[in-house]
Coordinates of C-alpha atoms and ligand atoms in Angstrom, one line a residue:
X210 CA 0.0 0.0 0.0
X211 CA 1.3 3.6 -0.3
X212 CA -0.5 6.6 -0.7
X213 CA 0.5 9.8 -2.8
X214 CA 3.0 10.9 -0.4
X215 CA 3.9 7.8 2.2
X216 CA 5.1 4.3 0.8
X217 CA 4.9 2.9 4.2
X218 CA 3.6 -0.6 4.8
X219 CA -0.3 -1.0 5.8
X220 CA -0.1 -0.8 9.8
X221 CA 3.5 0.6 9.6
X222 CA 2.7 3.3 12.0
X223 CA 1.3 3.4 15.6
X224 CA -2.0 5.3 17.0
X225 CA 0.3 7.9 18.1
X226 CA 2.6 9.9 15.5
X227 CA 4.6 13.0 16.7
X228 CA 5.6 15.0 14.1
X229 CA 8.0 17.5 14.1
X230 CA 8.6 19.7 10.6
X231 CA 12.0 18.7 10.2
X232 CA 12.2 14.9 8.5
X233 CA 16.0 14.9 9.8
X234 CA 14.5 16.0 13.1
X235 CA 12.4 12.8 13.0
X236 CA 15.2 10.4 12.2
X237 CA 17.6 12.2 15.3
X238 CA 14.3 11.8 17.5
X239 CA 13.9 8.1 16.5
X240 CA 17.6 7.1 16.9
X241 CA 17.7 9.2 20.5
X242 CA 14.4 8.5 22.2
X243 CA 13.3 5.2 20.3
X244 CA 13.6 1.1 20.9
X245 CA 14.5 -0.8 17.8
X246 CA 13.2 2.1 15.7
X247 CA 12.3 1.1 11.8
X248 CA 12.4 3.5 9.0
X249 CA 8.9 3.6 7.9
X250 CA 8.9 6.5 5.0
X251 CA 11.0 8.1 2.7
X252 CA 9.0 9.2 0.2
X253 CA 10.5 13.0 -0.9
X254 CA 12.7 12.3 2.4
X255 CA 10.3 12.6 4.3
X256 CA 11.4 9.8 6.9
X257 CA 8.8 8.3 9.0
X258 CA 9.9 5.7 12.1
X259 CA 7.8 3.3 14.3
X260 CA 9.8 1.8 17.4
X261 CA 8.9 1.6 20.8
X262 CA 8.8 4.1 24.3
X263 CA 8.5 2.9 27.6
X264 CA 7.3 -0.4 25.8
X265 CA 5.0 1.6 23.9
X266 CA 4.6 2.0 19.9
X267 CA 5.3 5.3 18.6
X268 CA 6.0 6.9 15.4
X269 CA 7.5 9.8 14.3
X270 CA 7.5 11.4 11.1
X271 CA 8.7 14.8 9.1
X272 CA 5.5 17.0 8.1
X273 CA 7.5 19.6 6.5
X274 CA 6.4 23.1 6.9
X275 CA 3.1 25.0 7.3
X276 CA -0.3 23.8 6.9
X277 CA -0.5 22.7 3.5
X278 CA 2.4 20.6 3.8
X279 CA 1.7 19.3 7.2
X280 CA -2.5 18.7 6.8
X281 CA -1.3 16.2 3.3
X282 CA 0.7 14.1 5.7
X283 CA -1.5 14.0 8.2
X284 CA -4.8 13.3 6.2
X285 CA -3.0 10.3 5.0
X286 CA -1.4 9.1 8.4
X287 CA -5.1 9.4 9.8
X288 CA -6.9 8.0 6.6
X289 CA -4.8 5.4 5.1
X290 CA -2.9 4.1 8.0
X291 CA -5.0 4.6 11.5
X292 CA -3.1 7.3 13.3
X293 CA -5.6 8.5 16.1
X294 CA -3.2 10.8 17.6
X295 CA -0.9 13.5 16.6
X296 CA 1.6 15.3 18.5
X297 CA 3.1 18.5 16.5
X298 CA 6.4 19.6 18.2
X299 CA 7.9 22.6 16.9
X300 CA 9.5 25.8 17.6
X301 CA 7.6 29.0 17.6
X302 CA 8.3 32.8 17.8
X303 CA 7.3 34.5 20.5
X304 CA 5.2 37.2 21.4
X305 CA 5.0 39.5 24.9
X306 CA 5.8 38.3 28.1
X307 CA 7.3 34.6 27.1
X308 CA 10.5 33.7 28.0
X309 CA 13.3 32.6 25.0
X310 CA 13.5 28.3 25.7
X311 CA 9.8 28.7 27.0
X312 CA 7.7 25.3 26.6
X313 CA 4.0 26.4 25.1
X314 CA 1.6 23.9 25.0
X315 CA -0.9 25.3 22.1
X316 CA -4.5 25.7 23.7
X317 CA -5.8 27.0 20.7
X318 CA -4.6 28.8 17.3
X319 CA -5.9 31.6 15.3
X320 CA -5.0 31.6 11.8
X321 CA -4.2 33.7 8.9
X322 CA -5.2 30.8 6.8
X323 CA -8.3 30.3 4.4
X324 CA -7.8 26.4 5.0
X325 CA -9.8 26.0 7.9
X326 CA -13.3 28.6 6.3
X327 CA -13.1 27.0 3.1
X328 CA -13.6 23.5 5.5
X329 CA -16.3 25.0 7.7
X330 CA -18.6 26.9 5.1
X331 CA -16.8 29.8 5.0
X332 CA -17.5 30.5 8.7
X333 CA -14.7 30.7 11.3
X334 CA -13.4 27.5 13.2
X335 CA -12.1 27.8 16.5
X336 CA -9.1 25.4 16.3
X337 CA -8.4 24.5 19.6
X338 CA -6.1 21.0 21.4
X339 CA -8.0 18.0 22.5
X340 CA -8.7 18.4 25.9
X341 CA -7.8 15.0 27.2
X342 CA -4.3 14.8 25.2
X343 CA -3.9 18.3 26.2
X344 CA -4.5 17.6 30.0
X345 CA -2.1 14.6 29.3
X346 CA 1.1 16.9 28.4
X347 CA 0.3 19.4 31.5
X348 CA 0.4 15.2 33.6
X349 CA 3.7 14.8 32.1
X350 CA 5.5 18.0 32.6
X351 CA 4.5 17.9 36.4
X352 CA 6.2 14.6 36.7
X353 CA 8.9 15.9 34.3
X354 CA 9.3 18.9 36.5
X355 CA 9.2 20.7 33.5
X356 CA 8.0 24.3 33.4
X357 CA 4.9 24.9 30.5
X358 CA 2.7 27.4 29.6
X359 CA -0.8 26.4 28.2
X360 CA -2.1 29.5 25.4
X361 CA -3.1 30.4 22.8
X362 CA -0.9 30.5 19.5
X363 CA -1.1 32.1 16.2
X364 CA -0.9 29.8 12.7
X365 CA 0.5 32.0 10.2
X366 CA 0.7 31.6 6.1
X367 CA 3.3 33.9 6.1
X368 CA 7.2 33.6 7.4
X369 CA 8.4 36.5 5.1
X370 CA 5.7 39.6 4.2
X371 CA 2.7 39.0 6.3
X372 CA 0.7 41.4 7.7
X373 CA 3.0 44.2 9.4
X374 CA 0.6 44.5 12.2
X375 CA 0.2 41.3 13.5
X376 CA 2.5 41.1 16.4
X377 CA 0.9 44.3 18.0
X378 CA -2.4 42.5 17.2
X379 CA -1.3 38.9 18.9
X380 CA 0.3 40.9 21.7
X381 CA -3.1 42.8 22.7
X382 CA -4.9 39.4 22.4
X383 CA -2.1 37.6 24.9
X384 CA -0.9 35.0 22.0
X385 CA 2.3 33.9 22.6
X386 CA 4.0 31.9 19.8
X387 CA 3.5 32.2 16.1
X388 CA 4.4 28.8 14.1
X389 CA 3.1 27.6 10.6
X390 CA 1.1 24.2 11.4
X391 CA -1.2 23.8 14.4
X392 CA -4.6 26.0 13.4
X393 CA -4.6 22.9 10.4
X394 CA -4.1 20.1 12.4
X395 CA -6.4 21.0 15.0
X396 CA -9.2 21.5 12.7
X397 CA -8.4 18.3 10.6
X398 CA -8.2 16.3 13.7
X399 CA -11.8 17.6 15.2
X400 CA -13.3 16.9 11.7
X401 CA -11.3 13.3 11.5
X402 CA -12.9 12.4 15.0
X403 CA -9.2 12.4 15.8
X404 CA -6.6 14.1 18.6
X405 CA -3.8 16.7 18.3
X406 CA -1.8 18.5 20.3
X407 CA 0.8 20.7 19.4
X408 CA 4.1 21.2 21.9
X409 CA 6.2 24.4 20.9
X410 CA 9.5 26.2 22.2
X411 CA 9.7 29.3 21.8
X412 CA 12.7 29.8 19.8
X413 CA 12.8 33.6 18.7
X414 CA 11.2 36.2 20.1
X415 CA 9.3 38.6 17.9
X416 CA 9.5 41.8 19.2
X417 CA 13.3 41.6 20.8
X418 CA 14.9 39.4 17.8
X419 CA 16.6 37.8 20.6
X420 CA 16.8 34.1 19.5
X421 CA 18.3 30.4 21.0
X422 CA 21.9 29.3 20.0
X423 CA 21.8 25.8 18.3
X424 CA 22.7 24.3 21.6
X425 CA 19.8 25.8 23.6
X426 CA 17.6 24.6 20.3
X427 CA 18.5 21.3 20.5
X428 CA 18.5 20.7 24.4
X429 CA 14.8 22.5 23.9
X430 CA 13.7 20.3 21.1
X431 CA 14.9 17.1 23.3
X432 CA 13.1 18.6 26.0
X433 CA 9.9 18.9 24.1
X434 CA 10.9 14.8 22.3
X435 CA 10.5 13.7 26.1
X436 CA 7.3 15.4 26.8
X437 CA 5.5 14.4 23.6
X438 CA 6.5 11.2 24.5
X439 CA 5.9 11.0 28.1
X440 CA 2.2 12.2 26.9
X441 CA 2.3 9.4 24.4
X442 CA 2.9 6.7 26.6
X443 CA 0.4 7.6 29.2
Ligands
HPA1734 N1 7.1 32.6 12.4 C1 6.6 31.4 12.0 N2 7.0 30.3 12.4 C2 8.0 30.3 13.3 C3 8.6 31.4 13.7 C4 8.1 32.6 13.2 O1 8.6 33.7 13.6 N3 9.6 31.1 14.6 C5 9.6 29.7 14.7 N4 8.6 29.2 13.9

Protein backbone atom coordinates (compact mmCIF):
# COMPACT_ATOMS: atom_id res chain seq x y z
CA UNK A 1 0.00 0.00 0.00
CA UNK A 2 1.31 3.58 -0.32
CA UNK A 3 -0.49 6.60 -0.72
CA UNK A 4 0.48 9.78 -2.83
CA UNK A 5 3.01 10.89 -0.37
CA UNK A 6 3.86 7.82 2.19
CA UNK A 7 5.08 4.28 0.79
CA UNK A 8 4.89 2.95 4.17
CA UNK A 9 3.62 -0.60 4.81
CA UNK A 10 -0.26 -1.04 5.82
CA UNK A 11 -0.12 -0.84 9.76
CA UNK A 12 3.46 0.65 9.61
CA UNK A 13 2.69 3.31 11.99
CA UNK A 14 1.35 3.38 15.60
CA UNK A 15 -2.00 5.31 16.97
CA UNK A 16 0.28 7.90 18.09
CA UNK A 17 2.60 9.87 15.47
CA UNK A 18 4.58 12.96 16.75
CA UNK A 19 5.56 14.97 14.13
CA UNK A 20 7.96 17.49 14.10
CA UNK A 21 8.63 19.75 10.58
CA UNK A 22 12.04 18.70 10.21
CA UNK A 23 12.22 14.85 8.52
CA UNK A 24 16.02 14.87 9.79
CA UNK A 25 14.53 15.99 13.07
CA UNK A 26 12.40 12.80 13.02
CA UNK A 27 15.18 10.44 12.20
CA UNK A 28 17.64 12.17 15.26
CA UNK A 29 14.29 11.80 17.53
CA UNK A 30 13.88 8.09 16.48
CA UNK A 31 17.58 7.12 16.93
CA UNK A 32 17.68 9.19 20.50
CA UNK A 33 14.44 8.53 22.18
CA UNK A 34 13.25 5.23 20.26
CA UNK A 35 13.64 1.09 20.88
CA UNK A 36 14.54 -0.77 17.82
CA UNK A 37 13.19 2.15 15.71
CA UNK A 38 12.27 1.07 11.83
CA UNK A 39 12.37 3.48 8.98
CA UNK A 40 8.86 3.55 7.88
CA UNK A 41 8.86 6.51 4.99
CA UNK A 42 11.01 8.09 2.71
CA UNK A 43 9.01 9.17 0.18
CA UNK A 44 10.46 13.04 -0.93
CA UNK A 45 12.67 12.33 2.39
CA UNK A 46 10.30 12.63 4.27
CA UNK A 47 11.38 9.78 6.88
CA UNK A 48 8.84 8.28 8.97
CA UNK A 49 9.88 5.73 12.10
CA UNK A 50 7.83 3.31 14.33
CA UNK A 51 9.76 1.76 17.44
CA UNK A 52 8.93 1.55 20.81
CA UNK A 53 8.84 4.08 24.33
CA UNK A 54 8.48 2.90 27.59
CA UNK A 55 7.30 -0.38 25.82
CA UNK A 56 5.02 1.62 23.87
CA UNK A 57 4.60 2.02 19.86
CA UNK A 58 5.34 5.25 18.55
CA UNK A 59 5.99 6.87 15.37
CA UNK A 60 7.45 9.85 14.25
CA UNK A 61 7.53 11.36 11.07
CA UNK A 62 8.71 14.84 9.10
CA UNK A 63 5.52 17.02 8.13
CA UNK A 64 7.48 19.61 6.46
CA UNK A 65 6.43 23.09 6.90
CA UNK A 66 3.06 24.96 7.27
CA UNK A 67 -0.34 23.84 6.87
CA UNK A 68 -0.45 22.69 3.45
CA UNK A 69 2.42 20.62 3.83
CA UNK A 70 1.69 19.31 7.18
CA UNK A 71 -2.49 18.68 6.81
CA UNK A 72 -1.25 16.22 3.27
CA UNK A 73 0.73 14.14 5.67
CA UNK A 74 -1.53 14.03 8.16
CA UNK A 75 -4.84 13.30 6.23
CA UNK A 76 -3.03 10.32 5.02
CA UNK A 77 -1.44 9.09 8.41
CA UNK A 78 -5.07 9.35 9.80
CA UNK A 79 -6.93 7.96 6.56
CA UNK A 80 -4.75 5.44 5.13
CA UNK A 81 -2.90 4.15 8.00
CA UNK A 82 -5.01 4.56 11.49
CA UNK A 83 -3.12 7.34 13.34
CA UNK A 84 -5.65 8.48 16.07
CA UNK A 85 -3.16 10.76 17.57
CA UNK A 86 -0.95 13.50 16.56
CA UNK A 87 1.56 15.34 18.53
CA UNK A 88 3.06 18.49 16.46
CA UNK A 89 6.39 19.58 18.20
CA UNK A 90 7.86 22.62 16.95
CA UNK A 91 9.51 25.78 17.59
CA UNK A 92 7.60 29.04 17.58
CA UNK A 93 8.27 32.76 17.77
CA UNK A 94 7.34 34.48 20.47
CA UNK A 95 5.25 37.24 21.37
CA UNK A 96 4.98 39.54 24.85
CA UNK A 97 5.83 38.27 28.07
CA UNK A 98 7.31 34.60 27.09
CA UNK A 99 10.51 33.74 27.96
CA UNK A 100 13.25 32.62 25.03
CA UNK A 101 13.48 28.34 25.74
CA UNK A 102 9.79 28.66 27.01
CA UNK A 103 7.66 25.29 26.56
CA UNK A 104 4.05 26.37 25.13
CA UNK A 105 1.63 23.89 25.01
CA UNK A 106 -0.85 25.27 22.09
CA UNK A 107 -4.51 25.67 23.67
CA UNK A 108 -5.80 27.05 20.67
CA UNK A 109 -4.60 28.77 17.34
CA UNK A 110 -5.92 31.61 15.26
CA UNK A 111 -5.03 31.58 11.77
CA UNK A 112 -4.23 33.66 8.91
CA UNK A 113 -5.24 30.75 6.82
CA UNK A 114 -8.29 30.34 4.42
CA UNK A 115 -7.81 26.43 4.96
CA UNK A 116 -9.82 25.96 7.91
CA UNK A 117 -13.26 28.58 6.32
CA UNK A 118 -13.07 27.00 3.08
CA UNK A 119 -13.59 23.54 5.50
CA UNK A 120 -16.25 25.03 7.68
CA UNK A 121 -18.63 26.91 5.10
CA UNK A 122 -16.78 29.84 4.96
CA UNK A 123 -17.47 30.48 8.74
CA UNK A 124 -14.65 30.74 11.25
CA UNK A 125 -13.42 27.47 13.21
CA UNK A 126 -12.11 27.84 16.52
CA UNK A 127 -9.09 25.43 16.28
CA UNK A 128 -8.43 24.53 19.65
CA UNK A 129 -6.13 20.96 21.39
CA UNK A 130 -7.96 18.04 22.45
CA UNK A 131 -8.68 18.42 25.87
CA UNK A 132 -7.77 14.96 27.24
CA UNK A 133 -4.34 14.79 25.16
CA UNK A 134 -3.90 18.25 26.22
CA UNK A 135 -4.50 17.59 29.95
CA UNK A 136 -2.11 14.58 29.34
CA UNK A 137 1.07 16.87 28.35
CA UNK A 138 0.28 19.39 31.54
CA UNK A 139 0.39 15.19 33.63
CA UNK A 140 3.67 14.78 32.10
CA UNK A 141 5.48 18.00 32.62
CA UNK A 142 4.47 17.93 36.35
CA UNK A 143 6.18 14.55 36.67
CA UNK A 144 8.92 15.91 34.29
CA UNK A 145 9.29 18.88 36.52
CA UNK A 146 9.24 20.73 33.45
CA UNK A 147 8.01 24.27 33.40
CA UNK A 148 4.95 24.87 30.51
CA UNK A 149 2.71 27.43 29.61
CA UNK A 150 -0.76 26.37 28.18
CA UNK A 151 -2.05 29.50 25.44
CA UNK A 152 -3.15 30.39 22.81
CA UNK A 153 -0.91 30.53 19.46
CA UNK A 154 -1.05 32.12 16.20
CA UNK A 155 -0.87 29.81 12.68
CA UNK A 156 0.48 32.01 10.17
CA UNK A 157 0.65 31.62 6.13
CA UNK A 158 3.27 33.93 6.07
CA UNK A 159 7.19 33.59 7.39
CA UNK A 160 8.42 36.50 5.09
CA UNK A 161 5.68 39.64 4.19
CA UNK A 162 2.74 38.95 6.34
CA UNK A 163 0.72 41.37 7.71
CA UNK A 164 2.96 44.18 9.37
CA UNK A 165 0.65 44.54 12.25
CA UNK A 166 0.21 41.34 13.48
CA UNK A 167 2.53 41.10 16.40
CA UNK A 168 0.91 44.28 18.04
CA UNK A 169 -2.39 42.46 17.19
CA UNK A 170 -1.32 38.89 18.94
CA UNK A 171 0.26 40.85 21.65
CA UNK A 172 -3.15 42.83 22.68
CA UNK A 173 -4.90 39.37 22.42
CA UNK A 174 -2.06 37.59 24.91
CA UNK A 175 -0.89 35.02 21.96
CA UNK A 176 2.26 33.87 22.65
CA UNK A 177 3.97 31.87 19.76
CA UNK A 178 3.46 32.19 16.10
CA UNK A 179 4.42 28.78 14.11
CA UNK A 180 3.08 27.64 10.63
CA UNK A 181 1.14 24.20 11.37
CA UNK A 182 -1.17 23.79 14.38
CA UNK A 183 -4.57 26.03 13.39
CA UNK A 184 -4.56 22.89 10.35
CA UNK A 185 -4.07 20.06 12.38
CA UNK A 186 -6.43 21.05 15.04
CA UNK A 187 -9.19 21.47 12.73
CA UNK A 188 -8.42 18.30 10.55
CA UNK A 189 -8.22 16.29 13.67
CA UNK A 190 -11.76 17.63 15.21
CA UNK A 191 -13.25 16.93 11.69
CA UNK A 192 -11.34 13.30 11.50
CA UNK A 193 -12.88 12.37 15.03
CA UNK A 194 -9.17 12.44 15.83
CA UNK A 195 -6.56 14.12 18.58
CA UNK A 196 -3.77 16.71 18.27
CA UNK A 197 -1.84 18.54 20.32
CA UNK A 198 0.79 20.72 19.40
CA UNK A 199 4.08 21.17 21.93
CA UNK A 200 6.16 24.43 20.87
CA UNK A 201 9.54 26.21 22.22
CA UNK A 202 9.72 29.32 21.76
CA UNK A 203 12.71 29.77 19.77
CA UNK A 204 12.76 33.57 18.74
CA UNK A 205 11.19 36.21 20.11
CA UNK A 206 9.35 38.58 17.93
CA UNK A 207 9.54 41.77 19.21
CA UNK A 208 13.34 41.60 20.82
CA UNK A 209 14.86 39.42 17.83
CA UNK A 210 16.57 37.82 20.57
CA UNK A 211 16.80 34.08 19.47
CA UNK A 212 18.25 30.41 21.01
CA UNK A 213 21.86 29.35 20.03
CA UNK A 214 21.76 25.84 18.26
CA UNK A 215 22.66 24.29 21.63
CA UNK A 216 19.80 25.81 23.60
CA UNK A 217 17.64 24.57 20.27
CA UNK A 218 18.50 21.31 20.47
CA UNK A 219 18.53 20.74 24.36
CA UNK A 220 14.80 22.49 23.94
CA UNK A 221 13.75 20.34 21.11
CA UNK A 222 14.91 17.08 23.29
CA UNK A 223 13.06 18.59 26.01
CA UNK A 224 9.88 18.93 24.06
CA UNK A 225 10.87 14.83 22.26
CA UNK A 226 10.48 13.73 26.13
CA UNK A 227 7.28 15.36 26.80
CA UNK A 228 5.53 14.36 23.64
CA UNK A 229 6.52 11.19 24.46
CA UNK A 230 5.88 11.04 28.09
CA UNK A 231 2.19 12.22 26.90
CA UNK A 232 2.32 9.40 24.35
CA UNK A 233 2.92 6.74 26.64
CA UNK A 234 0.44 7.60 29.19
N1 LIG B 1 7.12 32.60 12.37
C1 LIG B 1 6.59 31.44 11.97
N2 LIG B 1 7.02 30.28 12.40
C2 LIG B 1 8.03 30.26 13.27
C3 LIG B 1 8.63 31.43 13.71
C4 LIG B 1 8.14 32.65 13.24
O1 LIG B 1 8.63 33.73 13.60
N3 LIG B 1 9.63 31.07 14.58
C5 LIG B 1 9.61 29.71 14.65
N4 LIG B 1 8.65 29.22 13.86
Amino acid sequence: MSTPHIDAEPGAFAETVLLPGDPLRAKHFAEAFLDDAQQVNSRRNMFGYTGLYRGQRVSVMGSGMGIASSRIYATELIRHYGVRRIIRVGTCGGVGDVALGQIILAQSASTDSNINRIGFGGHDFSAAADFSLLRQAVEAAENLQLPVRVAPIFSTDSFYDGDPNIVKLLRQHHILGVEMEAAGLYALAQREGVQALAILTVSDHLETDAHLSGDEREQGLGRMATLALECAAH
